[in-house]
Short mmCIF file of C-alpha atoms in Angstrom, two decimals:
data_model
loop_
_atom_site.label_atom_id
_atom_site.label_comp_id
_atom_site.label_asym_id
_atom_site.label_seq_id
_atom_site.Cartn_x
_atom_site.Cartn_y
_atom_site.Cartn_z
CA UNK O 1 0.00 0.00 0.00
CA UNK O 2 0.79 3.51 -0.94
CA UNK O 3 2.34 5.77 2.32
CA UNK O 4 0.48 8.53 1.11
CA UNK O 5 -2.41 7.17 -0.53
CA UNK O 6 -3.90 10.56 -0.23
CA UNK O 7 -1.91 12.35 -3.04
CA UNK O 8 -3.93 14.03 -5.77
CA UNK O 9 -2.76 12.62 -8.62
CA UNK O 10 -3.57 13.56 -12.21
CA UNK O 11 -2.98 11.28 -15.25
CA UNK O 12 -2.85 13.26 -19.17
CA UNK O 13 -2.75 11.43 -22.29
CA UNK O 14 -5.32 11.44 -25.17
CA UNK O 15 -4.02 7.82 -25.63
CA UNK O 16 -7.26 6.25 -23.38
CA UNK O 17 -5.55 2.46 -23.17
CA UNK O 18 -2.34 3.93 -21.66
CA UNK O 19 -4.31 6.50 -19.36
CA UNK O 20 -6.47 3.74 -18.39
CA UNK O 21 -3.34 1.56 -17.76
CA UNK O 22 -1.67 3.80 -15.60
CA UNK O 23 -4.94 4.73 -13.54
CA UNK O 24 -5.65 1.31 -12.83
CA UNK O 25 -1.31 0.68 -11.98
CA UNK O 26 -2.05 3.76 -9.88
CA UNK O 27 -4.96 2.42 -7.85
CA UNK O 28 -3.59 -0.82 -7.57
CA UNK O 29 -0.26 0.25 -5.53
CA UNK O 30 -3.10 2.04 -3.12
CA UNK O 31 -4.08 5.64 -4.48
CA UNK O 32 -7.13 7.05 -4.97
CA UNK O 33 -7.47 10.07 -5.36
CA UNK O 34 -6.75 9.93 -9.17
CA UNK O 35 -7.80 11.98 -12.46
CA UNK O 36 -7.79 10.74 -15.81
CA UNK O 37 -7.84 13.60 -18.59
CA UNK O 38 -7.32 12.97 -22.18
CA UNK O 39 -5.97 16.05 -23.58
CA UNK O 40 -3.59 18.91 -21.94
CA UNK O 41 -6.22 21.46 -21.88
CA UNK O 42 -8.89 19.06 -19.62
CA UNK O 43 -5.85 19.08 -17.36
CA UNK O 44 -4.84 22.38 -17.28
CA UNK O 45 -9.15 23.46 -16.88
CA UNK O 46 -8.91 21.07 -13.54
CA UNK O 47 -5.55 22.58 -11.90
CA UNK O 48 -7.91 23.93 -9.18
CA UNK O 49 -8.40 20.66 -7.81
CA UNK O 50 -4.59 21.04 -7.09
CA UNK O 51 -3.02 17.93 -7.74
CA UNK O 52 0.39 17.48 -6.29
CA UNK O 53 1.71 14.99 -8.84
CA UNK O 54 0.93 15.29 -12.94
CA UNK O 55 2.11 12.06 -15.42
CA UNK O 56 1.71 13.69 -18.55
CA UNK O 57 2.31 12.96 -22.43
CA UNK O 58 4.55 14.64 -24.42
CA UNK O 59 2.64 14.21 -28.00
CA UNK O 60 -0.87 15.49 -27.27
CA UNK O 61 -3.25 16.46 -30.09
CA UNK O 62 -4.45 20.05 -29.04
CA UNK O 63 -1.06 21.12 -27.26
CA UNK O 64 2.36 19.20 -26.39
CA UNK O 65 3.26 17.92 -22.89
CA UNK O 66 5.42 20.94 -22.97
CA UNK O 67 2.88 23.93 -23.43
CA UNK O 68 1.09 21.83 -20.42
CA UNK O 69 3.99 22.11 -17.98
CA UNK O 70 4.23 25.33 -18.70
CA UNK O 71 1.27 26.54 -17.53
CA UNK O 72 1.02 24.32 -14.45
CA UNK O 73 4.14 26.01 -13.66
CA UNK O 74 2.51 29.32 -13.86
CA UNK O 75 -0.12 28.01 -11.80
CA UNK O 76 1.42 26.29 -9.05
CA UNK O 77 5.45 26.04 -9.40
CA UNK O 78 5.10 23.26 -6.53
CA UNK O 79 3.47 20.38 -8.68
CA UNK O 80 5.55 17.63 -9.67
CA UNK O 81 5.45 16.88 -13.00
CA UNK O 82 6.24 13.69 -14.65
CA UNK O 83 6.21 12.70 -18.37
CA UNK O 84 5.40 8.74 -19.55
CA UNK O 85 5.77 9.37 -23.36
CA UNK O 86 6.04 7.10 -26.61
CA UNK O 87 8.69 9.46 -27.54
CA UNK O 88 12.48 8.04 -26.68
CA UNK O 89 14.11 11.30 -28.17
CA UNK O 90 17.01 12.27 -25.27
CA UNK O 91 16.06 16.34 -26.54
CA UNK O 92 12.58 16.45 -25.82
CA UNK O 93 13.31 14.53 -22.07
CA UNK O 94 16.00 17.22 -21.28
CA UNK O 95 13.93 19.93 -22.77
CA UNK O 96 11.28 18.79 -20.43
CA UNK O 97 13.43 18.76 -17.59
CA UNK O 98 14.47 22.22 -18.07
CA UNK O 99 11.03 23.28 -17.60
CA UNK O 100 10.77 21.54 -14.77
CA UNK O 101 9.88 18.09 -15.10
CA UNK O 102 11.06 15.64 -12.17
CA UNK O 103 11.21 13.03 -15.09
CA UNK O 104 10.85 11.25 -18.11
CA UNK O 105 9.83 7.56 -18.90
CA UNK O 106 9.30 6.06 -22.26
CA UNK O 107 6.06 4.39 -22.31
CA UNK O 108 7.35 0.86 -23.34
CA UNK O 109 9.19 0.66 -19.96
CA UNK O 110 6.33 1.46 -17.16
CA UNK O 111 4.60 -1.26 -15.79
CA UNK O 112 2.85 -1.70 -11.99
CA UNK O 113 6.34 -1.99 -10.74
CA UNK O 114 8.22 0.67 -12.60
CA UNK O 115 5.39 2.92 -11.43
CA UNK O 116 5.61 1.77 -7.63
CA UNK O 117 9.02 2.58 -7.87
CA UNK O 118 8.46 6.13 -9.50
CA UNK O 119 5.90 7.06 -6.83
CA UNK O 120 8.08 5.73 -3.88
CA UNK O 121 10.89 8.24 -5.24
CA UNK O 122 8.36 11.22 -5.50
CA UNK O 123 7.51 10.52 -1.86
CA UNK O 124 10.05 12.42 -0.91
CA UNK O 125 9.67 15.63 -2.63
CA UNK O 126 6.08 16.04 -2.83
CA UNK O 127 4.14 18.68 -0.81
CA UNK O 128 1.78 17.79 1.45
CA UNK O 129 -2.00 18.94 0.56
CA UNK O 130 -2.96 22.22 2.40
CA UNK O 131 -5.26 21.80 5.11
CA UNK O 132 -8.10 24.58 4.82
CA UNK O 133 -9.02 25.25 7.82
CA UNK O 134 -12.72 26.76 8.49
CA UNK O 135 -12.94 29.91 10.32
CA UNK O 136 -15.13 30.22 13.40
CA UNK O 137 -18.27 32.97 12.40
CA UNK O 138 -16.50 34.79 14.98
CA UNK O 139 -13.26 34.66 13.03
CA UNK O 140 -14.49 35.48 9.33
CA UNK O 141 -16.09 38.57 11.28
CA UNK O 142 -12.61 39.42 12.42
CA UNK O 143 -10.56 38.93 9.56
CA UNK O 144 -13.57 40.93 7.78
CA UNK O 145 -13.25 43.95 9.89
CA UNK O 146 -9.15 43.57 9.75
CA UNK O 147 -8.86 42.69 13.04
#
């Protein structure tokens, strides 16, 4: 089971077998809270559910993996991005690392296993979910009036 099975995860790739895959490779090493999107912008519509990890595709029809990571950078420079592409060329992984991604596996290698392993390593660097903490009446009346 997963140590923090309580990560918001979000899964891009408008290749529905592989997202579908990885969901269910996801779910069986013990996480839940999981999103399946099929194209970039889906993803990018959703960041304010605030995932704190993002496996995303490099080849995409309506915008690359990189256009993606851009703007969840812009968004919230804390998410841990992670591309599983078809595409083995050693450019576009160090490109993508240069913006930012953590890193990048070629599709024909992940399996349940390779994917255990990837989320035990990103237990170390991922940030904890914020806890949002309701405010008495009493308090939103004070933070209202500056208090």
């Amino acid at each position: 089971m997963a140590k923090n099975s309580d990560h918001s995860i979000f899964l891009v790739d408008d290749d529905i077998m592989s997202l579908t895959l990885y969901g269910q490779f996801l779910k069986n090493i013990g996480y839940e809270d999981v999103h399946l999107f099929n194209s970039g912008t889906d993803c990018i519509d959703h960041l304010s559910l605030h995932p704190q990890i993002i496996f995303l595709d490099y080849s995409m029809e309506d915008m690359n993996g990189i256009d993606v990571l851009k703007k969840v950078r812009l968004f919230d420079p804390s998410i841990i991005v992670v591309f599983i592409s078809g595409n083995e060329n050693p450019e576009i992984a160090e490109d993508a690392k240069k913006h930012g991604a953590v890193d990048f596996i070629v599709k024909s290698s992940i399996n349940r296993e390779r994917m255990k392993l990837v989320m035990e390593d990103l237990e170390h660097i991922v940030v904890p979910k914020q806890k949002i903490a309701k405010k008495s009446l009493f308090g939103r009346m004070k933070s209202g009036l500056g208090i």
